[in-house]
Short mmCIF file of C-alpha atoms and ligand atoms in Angstrom, two decimals:
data_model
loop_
_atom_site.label_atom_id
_atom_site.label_comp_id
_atom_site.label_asym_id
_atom_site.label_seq_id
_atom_site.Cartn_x
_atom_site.Cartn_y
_atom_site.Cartn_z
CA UNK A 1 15.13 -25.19 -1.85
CA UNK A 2 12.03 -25.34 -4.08
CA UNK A 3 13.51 -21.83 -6.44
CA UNK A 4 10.76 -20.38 -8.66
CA UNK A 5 12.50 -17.93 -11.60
CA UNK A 6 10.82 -15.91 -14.00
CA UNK A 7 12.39 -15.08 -17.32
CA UNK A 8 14.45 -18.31 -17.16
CA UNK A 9 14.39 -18.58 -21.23
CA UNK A 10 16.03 -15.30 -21.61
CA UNK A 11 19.90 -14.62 -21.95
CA UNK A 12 20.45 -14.40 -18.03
CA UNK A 13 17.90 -16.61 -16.66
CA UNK A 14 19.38 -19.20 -18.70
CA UNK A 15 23.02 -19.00 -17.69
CA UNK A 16 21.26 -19.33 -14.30
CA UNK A 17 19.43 -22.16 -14.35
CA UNK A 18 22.49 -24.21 -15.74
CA UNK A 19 24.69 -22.74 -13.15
CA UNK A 20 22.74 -23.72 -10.72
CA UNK A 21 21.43 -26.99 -11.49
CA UNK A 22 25.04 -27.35 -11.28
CA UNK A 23 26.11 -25.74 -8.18
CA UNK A 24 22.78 -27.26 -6.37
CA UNK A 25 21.60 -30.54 -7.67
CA UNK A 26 19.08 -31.04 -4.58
CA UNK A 27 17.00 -27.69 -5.62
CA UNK A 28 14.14 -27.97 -7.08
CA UNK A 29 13.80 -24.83 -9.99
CA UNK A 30 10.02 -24.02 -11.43
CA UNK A 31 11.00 -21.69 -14.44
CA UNK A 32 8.05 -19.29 -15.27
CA UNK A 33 8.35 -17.82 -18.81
CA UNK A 34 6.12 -16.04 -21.40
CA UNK A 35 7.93 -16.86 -24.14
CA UNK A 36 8.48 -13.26 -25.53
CA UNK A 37 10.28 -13.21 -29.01
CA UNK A 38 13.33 -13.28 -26.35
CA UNK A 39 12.95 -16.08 -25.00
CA UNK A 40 13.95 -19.68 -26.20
CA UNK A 41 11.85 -22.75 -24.28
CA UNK A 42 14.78 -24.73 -26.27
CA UNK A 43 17.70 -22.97 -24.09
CA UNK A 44 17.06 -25.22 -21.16
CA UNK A 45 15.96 -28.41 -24.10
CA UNK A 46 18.73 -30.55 -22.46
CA UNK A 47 17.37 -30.06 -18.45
CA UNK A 48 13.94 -31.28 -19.98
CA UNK A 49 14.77 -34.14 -22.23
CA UNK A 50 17.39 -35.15 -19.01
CA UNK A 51 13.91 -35.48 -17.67
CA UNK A 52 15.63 -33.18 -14.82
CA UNK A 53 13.80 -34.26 -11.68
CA UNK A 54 15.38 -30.56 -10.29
CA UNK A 55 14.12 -28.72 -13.06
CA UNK A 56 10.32 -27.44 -14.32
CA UNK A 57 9.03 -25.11 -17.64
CA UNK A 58 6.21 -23.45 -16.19
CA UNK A 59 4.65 -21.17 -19.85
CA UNK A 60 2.95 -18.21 -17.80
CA UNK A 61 3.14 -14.35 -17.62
CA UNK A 62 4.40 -12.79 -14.03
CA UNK A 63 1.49 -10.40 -14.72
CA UNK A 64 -0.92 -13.06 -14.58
CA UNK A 65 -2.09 -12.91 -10.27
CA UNK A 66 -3.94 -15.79 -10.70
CA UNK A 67 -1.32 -18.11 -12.34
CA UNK A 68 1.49 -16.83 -10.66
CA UNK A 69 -0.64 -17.47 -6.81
CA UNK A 70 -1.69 -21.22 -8.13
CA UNK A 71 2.31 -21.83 -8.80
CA UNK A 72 3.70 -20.32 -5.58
CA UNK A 73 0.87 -22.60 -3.91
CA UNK A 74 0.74 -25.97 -5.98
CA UNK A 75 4.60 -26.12 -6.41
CA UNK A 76 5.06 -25.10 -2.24
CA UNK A 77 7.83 -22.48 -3.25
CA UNK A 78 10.39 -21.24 -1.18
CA UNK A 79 12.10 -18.64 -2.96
CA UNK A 80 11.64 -16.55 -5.75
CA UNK A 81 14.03 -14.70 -8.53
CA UNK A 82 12.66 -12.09 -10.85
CA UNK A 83 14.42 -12.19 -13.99
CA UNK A 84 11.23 -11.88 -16.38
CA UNK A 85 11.47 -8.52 -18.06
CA UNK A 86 11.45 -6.48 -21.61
CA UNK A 87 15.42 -5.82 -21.93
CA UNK A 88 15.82 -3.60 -24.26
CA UNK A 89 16.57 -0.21 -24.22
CA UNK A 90 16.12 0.35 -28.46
CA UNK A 91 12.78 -1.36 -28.42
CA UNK A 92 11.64 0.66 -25.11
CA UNK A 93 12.21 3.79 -27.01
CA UNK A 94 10.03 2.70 -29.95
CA UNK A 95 7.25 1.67 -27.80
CA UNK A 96 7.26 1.74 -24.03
CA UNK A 97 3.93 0.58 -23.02
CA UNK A 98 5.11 -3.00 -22.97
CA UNK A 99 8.30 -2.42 -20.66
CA UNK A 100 5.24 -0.50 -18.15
CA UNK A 101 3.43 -3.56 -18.04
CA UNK A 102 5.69 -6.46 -17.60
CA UNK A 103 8.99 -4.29 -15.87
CA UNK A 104 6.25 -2.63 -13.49
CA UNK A 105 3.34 -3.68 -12.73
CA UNK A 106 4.55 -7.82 -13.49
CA UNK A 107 7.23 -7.12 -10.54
CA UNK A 108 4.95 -5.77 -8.58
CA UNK A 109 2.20 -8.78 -8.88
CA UNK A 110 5.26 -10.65 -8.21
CA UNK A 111 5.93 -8.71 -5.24
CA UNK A 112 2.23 -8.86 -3.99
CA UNK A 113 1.51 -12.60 -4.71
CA UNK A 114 5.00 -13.38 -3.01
CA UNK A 115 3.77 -12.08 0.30
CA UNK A 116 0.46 -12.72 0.22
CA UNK A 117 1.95 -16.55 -0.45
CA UNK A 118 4.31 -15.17 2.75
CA UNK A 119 7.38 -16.01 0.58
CA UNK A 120 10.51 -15.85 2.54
CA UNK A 121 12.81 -14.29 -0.38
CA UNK A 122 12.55 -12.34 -2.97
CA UNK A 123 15.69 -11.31 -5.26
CA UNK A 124 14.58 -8.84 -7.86
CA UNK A 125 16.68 -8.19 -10.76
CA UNK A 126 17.37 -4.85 -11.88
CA UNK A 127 19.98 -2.71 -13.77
CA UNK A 128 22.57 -0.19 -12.97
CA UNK A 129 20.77 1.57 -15.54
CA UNK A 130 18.78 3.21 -12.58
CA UNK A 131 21.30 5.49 -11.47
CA UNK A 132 20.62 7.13 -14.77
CA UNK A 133 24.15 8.40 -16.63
CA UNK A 134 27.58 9.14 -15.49
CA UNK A 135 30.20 12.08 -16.87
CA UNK A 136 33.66 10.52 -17.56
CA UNK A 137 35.77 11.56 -14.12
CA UNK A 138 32.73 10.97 -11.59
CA UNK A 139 33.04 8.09 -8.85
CA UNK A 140 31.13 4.86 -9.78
CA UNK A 141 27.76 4.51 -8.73
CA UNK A 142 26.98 3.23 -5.19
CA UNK A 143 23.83 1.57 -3.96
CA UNK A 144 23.13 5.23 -2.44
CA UNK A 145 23.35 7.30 -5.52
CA UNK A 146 20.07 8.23 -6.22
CA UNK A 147 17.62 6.81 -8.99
CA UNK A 148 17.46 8.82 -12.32
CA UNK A 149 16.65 7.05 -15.62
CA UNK A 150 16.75 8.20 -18.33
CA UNK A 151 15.07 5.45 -20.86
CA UNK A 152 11.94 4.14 -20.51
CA UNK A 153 13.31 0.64 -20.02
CA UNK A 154 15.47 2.22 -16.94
CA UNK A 155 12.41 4.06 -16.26
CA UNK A 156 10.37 1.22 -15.76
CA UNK A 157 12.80 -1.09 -14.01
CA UNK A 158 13.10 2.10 -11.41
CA UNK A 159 9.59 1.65 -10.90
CA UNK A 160 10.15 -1.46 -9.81
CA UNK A 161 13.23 -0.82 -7.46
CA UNK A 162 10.99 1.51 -6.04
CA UNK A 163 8.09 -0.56 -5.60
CA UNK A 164 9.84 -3.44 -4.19
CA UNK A 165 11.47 -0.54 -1.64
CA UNK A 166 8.14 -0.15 -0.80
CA UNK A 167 7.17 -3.33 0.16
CA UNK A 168 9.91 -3.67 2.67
CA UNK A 169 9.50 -0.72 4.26
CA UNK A 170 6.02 -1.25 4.61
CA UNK A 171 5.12 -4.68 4.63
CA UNK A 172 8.60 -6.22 5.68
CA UNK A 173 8.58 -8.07 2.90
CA UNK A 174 11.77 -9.73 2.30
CA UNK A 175 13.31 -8.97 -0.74
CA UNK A 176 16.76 -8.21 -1.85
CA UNK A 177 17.34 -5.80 -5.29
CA UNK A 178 20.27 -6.93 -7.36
CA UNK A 179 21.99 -3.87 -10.08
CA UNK A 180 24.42 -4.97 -12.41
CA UNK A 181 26.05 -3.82 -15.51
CA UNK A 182 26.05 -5.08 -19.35
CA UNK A 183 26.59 -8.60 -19.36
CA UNK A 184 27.71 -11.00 -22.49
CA UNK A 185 28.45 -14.63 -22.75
CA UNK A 186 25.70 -17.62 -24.48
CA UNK A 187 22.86 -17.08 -25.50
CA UNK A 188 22.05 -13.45 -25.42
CA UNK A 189 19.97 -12.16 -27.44
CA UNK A 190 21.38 -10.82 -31.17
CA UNK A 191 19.74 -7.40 -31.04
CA UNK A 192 22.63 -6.75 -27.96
CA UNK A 193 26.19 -5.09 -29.02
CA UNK A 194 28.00 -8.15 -28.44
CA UNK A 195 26.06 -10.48 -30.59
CA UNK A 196 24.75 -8.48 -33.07
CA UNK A 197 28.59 -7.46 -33.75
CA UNK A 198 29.60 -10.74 -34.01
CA UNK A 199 26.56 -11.71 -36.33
CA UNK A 200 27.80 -8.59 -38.88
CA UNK A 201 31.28 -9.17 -38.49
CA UNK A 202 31.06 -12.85 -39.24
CA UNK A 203 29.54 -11.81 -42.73
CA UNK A 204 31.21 -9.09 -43.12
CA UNK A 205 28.20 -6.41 -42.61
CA UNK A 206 29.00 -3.10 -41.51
CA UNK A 207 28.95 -3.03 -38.04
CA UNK A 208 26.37 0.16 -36.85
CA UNK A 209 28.26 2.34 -33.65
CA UNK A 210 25.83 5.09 -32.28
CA UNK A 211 27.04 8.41 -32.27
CA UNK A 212 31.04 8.42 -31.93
CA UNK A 213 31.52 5.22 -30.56
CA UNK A 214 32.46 6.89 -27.19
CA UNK A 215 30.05 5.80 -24.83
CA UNK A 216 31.04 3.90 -21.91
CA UNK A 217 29.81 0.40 -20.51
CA UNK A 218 30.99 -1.86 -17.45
CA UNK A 219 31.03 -5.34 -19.06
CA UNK A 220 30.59 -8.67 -16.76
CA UNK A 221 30.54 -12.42 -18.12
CA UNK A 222 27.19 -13.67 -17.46
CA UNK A 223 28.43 -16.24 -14.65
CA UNK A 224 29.87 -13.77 -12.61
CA UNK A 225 26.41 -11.90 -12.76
CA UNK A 226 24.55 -14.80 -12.03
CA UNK A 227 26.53 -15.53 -8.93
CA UNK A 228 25.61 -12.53 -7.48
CA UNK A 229 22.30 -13.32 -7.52
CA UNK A 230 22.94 -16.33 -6.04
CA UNK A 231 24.76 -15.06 -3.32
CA UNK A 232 21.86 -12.34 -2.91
CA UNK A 233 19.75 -15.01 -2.23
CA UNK A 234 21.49 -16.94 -0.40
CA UNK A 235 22.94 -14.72 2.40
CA UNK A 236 21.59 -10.50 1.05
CA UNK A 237 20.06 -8.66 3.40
CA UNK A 238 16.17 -8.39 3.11
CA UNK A 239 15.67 -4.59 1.78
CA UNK A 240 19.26 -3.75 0.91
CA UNK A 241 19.99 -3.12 -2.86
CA UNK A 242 23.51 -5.02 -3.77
CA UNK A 243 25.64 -3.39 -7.35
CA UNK A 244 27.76 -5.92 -9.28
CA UNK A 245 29.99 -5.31 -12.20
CA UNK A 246 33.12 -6.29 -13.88
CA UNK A 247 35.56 -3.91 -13.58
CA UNK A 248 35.95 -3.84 -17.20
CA UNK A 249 35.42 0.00 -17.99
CA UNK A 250 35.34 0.15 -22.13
CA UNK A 251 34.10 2.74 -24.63
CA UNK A 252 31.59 0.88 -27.07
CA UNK A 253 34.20 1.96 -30.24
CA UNK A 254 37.64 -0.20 -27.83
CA UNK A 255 34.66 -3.28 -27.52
CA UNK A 256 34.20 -3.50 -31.18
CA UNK A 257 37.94 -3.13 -32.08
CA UNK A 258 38.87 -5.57 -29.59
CA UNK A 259 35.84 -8.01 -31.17
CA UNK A 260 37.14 -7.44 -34.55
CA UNK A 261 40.86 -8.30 -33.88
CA UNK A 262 39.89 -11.81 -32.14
CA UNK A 263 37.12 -12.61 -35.48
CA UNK A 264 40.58 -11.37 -37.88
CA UNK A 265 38.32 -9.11 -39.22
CA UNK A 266 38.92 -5.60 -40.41
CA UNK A 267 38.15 -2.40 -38.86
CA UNK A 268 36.86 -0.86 -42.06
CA UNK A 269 33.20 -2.62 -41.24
CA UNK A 270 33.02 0.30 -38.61
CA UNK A 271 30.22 2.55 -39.41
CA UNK A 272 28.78 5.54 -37.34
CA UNK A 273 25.08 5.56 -37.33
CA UNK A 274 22.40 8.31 -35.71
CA UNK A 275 22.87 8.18 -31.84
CA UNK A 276 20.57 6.51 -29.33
CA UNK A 277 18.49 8.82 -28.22
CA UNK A 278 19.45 9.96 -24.47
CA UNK A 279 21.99 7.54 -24.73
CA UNK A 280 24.12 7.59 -21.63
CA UNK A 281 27.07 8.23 -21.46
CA UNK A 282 28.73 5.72 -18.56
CA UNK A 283 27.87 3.31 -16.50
CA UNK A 284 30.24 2.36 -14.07
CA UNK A 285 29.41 0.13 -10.74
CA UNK A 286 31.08 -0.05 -7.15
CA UNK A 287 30.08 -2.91 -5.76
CA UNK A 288 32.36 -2.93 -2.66
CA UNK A 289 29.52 -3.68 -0.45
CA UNK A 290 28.66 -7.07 -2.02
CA UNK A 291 31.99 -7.67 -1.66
CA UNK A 292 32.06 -6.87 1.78
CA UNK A 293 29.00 -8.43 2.25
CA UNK A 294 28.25 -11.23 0.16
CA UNK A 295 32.12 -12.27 -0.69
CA UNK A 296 31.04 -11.54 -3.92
CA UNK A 297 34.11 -11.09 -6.82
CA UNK A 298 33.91 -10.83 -10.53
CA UNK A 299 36.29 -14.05 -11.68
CA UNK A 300 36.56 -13.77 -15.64
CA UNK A 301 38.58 -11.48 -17.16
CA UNK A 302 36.91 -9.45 -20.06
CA UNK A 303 39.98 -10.71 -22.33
CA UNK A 304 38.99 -14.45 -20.99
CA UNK A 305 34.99 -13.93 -20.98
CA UNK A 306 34.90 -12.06 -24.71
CA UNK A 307 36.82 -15.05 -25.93
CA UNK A 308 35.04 -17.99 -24.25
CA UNK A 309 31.75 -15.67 -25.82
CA UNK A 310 32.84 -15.51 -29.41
CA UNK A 311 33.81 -19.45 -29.24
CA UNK A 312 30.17 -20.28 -28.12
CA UNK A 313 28.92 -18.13 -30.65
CA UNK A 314 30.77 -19.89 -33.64
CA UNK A 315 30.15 -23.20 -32.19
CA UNK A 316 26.03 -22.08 -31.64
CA UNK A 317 25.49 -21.11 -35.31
CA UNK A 318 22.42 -22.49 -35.01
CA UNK A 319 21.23 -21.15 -31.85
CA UNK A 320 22.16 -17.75 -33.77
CA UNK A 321 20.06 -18.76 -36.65
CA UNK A 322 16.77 -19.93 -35.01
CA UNK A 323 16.51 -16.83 -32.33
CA UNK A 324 17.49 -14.60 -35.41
CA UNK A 325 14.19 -15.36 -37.55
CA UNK A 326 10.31 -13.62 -37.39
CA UNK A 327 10.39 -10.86 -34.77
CA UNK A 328 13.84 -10.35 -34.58
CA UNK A 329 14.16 -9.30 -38.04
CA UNK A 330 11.00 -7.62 -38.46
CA UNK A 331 12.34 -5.06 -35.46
CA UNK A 332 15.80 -4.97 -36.92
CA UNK A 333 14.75 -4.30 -40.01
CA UNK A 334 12.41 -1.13 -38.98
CA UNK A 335 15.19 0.02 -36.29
CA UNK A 336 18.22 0.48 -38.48
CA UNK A 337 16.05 1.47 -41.62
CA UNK A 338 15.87 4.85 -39.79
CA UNK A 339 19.16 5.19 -38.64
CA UNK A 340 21.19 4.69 -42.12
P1 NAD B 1 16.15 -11.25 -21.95
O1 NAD B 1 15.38 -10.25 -22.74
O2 NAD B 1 17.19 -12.05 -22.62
O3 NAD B 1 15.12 -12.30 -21.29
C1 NAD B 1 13.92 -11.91 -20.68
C2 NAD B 1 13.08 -13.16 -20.41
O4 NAD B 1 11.89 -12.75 -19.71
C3 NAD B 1 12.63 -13.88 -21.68
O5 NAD B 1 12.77 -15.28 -21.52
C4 NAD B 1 11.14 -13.51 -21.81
O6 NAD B 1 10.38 -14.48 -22.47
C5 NAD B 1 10.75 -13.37 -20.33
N1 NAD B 1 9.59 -12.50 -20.14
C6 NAD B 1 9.37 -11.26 -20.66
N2 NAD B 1 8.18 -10.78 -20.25
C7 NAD B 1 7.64 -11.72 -19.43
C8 NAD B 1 6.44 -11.81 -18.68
N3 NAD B 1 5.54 -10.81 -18.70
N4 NAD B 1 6.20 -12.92 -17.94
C9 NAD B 1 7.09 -13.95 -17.91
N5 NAD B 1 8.25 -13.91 -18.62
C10 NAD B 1 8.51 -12.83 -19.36
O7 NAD B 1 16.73 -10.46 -20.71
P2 NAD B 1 18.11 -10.66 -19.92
O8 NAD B 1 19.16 -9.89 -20.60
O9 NAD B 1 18.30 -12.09 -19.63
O10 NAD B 1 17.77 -9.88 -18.56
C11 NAD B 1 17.19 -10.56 -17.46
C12 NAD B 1 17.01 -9.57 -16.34
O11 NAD B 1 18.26 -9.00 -15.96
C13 NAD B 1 16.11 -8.38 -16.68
O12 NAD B 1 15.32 -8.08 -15.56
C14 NAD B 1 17.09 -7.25 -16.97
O13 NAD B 1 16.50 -6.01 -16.70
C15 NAD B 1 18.20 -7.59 -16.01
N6 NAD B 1 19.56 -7.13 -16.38
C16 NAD B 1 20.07 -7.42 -17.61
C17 NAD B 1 21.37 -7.05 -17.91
C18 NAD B 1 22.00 -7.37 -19.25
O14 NAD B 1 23.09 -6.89 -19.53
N7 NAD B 1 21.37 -8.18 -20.09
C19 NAD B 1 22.14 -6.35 -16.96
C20 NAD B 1 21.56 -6.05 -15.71
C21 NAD B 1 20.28 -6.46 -15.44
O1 DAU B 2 23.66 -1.90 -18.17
C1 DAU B 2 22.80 -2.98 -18.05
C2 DAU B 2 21.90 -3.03 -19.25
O2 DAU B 2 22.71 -3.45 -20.34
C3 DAU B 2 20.69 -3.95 -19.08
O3 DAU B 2 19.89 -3.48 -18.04
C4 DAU B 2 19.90 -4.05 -20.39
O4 DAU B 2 18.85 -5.00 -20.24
C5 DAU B 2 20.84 -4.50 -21.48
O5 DAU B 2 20.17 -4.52 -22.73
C6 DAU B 2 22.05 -3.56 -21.58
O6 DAU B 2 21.63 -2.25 -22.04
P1 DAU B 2 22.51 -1.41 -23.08
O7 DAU B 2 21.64 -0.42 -23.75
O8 DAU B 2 23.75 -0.89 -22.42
O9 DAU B 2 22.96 -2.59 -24.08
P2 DAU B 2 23.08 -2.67 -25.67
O10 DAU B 2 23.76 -3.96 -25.98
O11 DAU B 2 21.79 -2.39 -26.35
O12 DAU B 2 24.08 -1.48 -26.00
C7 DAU B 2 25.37 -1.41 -25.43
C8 DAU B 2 26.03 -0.14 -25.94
O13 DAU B 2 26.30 -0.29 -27.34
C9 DAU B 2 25.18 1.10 -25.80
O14 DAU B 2 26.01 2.21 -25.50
C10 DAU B 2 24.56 1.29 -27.18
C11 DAU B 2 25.64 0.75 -28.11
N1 DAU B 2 25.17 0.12 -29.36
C12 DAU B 2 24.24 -0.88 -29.25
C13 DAU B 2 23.77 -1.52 -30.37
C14 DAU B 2 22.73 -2.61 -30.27
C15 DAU B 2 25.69 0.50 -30.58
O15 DAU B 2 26.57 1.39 -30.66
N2 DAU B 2 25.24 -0.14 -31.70
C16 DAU B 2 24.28 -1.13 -31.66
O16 DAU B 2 23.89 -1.65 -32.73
#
């Protein structure tokens, strides 16, 4: 399969790649990436000094119609996976107009230079942030609950859902929507709770909760999520929507505490900051139909995964370091000046 993925420098996209390169040394991967301050052409170093016959850096924006048609058409691509996006949900609420434009309008010149290429499938990459917020005793969401964000990250990857509805319905354009919840594991990005907790922890910072710590996530190791798109692609069902998740239900506060007792650090580094605004409360995914479906399972543990993390992270100080300068600190810096 000749695979083109967008957003393979990010935290996902890279798990991905390696995974796969792994799992399917005869594809060939084109990796098109913009380079945000999120994503790290050095990530993926090793496939390109390998001189990795299966694998390709391809610096381009999805947004870009003409660069994104002359790729589908010089590289003869089969498939396509849109992981390319603006992740997150802090920096969407300081400025949105960015998460509009790439989220959007880049999945849908995906979506339009994919079938006017007649691209046979499509896996885009959303969130279950969607499905907007759940209270603390409803049922999980399904692929049926309906769409109602409430950031204007979720906002704009809605759009997209939506959009890429659209296109099957109308066009019969193949593609397959993918929803998961929170994922951790290498290389994601320190401005997320899981390695900017570690990063404070580690030198003993005071580690920032919003609001009461109470909040709910569903947390998945990265490989489990990035075998769901593979099995999305591989045998989903052109215009269906497929949730994955970990079954590992945990209020952001129980996270932190668990963190804290693997690192042997102390508890007193807990501080309570000014909440997210419109933070939601819960997330919480049933994915029964992948299962049923795509024999889809999550196989890491969150007491496994959050281990296996926090060893990559102390063995990756340096990774931490590099992705931590410039941008990163300049947005850190403004973010949690207003919140002490
Ligand atoms: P990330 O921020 O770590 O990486 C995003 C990547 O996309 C970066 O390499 C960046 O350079 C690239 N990119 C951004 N704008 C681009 C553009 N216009 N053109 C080309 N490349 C561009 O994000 P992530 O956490 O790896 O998330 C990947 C995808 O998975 C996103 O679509 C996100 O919405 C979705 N998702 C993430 C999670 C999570 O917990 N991280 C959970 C569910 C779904
Ligand atoms: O649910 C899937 C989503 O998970 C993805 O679609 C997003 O791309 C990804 O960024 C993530 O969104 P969250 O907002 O849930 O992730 P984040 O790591 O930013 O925050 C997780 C929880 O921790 C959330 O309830 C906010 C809280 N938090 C976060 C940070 C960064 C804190 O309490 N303190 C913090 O400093």
């Amino acid at each position: 399969m000749r695979l083109l993925v967008t957003g393979g420098c990010g935290f996902i996209g890279t798990n991905f790649i390696y995974l796969m390169t792994e799992r399917h040394p005869d594809w060939q991967i084109f990796n098109l990436d913009k380079l945000t301050y999120a994503g790290n052409r050095k990530n993926l170093l090793k496939l390109e000094k390998e001189n990795n016959p299966g694998y390709t850096f391809l610096h381009g924006d999805i947004c870009d119609k003409k660069y994104v048609t002359s790729v589908l058409h010089d590289y003869k691509i089969d498939a396509v996976i849109n992981f390319a996006a603006e992740s997150h949900v802090d920096r969407s609420i300081n400025d949105p107009a960015p998460f509009l434009t790439t989220n959007t309008l880049g999945a849908q010149n995906m979506l339009e230079c994919a079938r006017q290429a007649g691209i046979e499938k499509f896996v885009h990459v959303s969130t279950d942030e969607v499905y907007g917020t759940l209270g603390p005793s409803d049922p999980a969401f399904t692929e049926r609950n309906p769409l109602e964000p409430n950031s204007p990250y979720s906002a704009s990857k809605a759009g997209a859902d939506l959009m890429a509805r659209a296109y099957f319905e109308t066009y019969k354009f193949p593609v397959t929507i993918t929803r998961c919840s929170n994922n951790y594991g290498p290389y994601q990005f320190p401005e997320k709770l899981i390695p900017l907790m570690f990063i404070k922890a580690s030198s003993n910072e005071n580690l920032p909760i919003y609001g009461d710590g109470s909040n709910i996530r569903d947390w998945i190791y990265v490989d489990d999520h990035c075998t769901g798109v593979e099995l999305t692609l591989l045998k989903g069902r052109p215009g269906q929507a497929y949730n994955f998740g970990g079954a590992a239900e945990k209020t952001n506060l129980e996270l932190v505490r668990e963190l804290l007792a693997i690192l042997g650090k102390d508890e007193s580094l807990i501080t309570y900051v000014k909440d997210r605004p419109g933070h939601d409360m819960r997330y919480a995914m049933d994915f029964s139909l992948a299962e049923k479906e795509l024999g889809f399972s999550p196989a890491m543990t969150f007491e496994q995964g959050i281990r296996k993390t926090v060893e990559w992270y102390r063995d990756n100080c340096e990774w931490l370091e590099d992705v931590r300068s410039g941008a990163y600190r300049e947005f850190m810096d403004h973010w949690y000046g207003e919140r002490k």
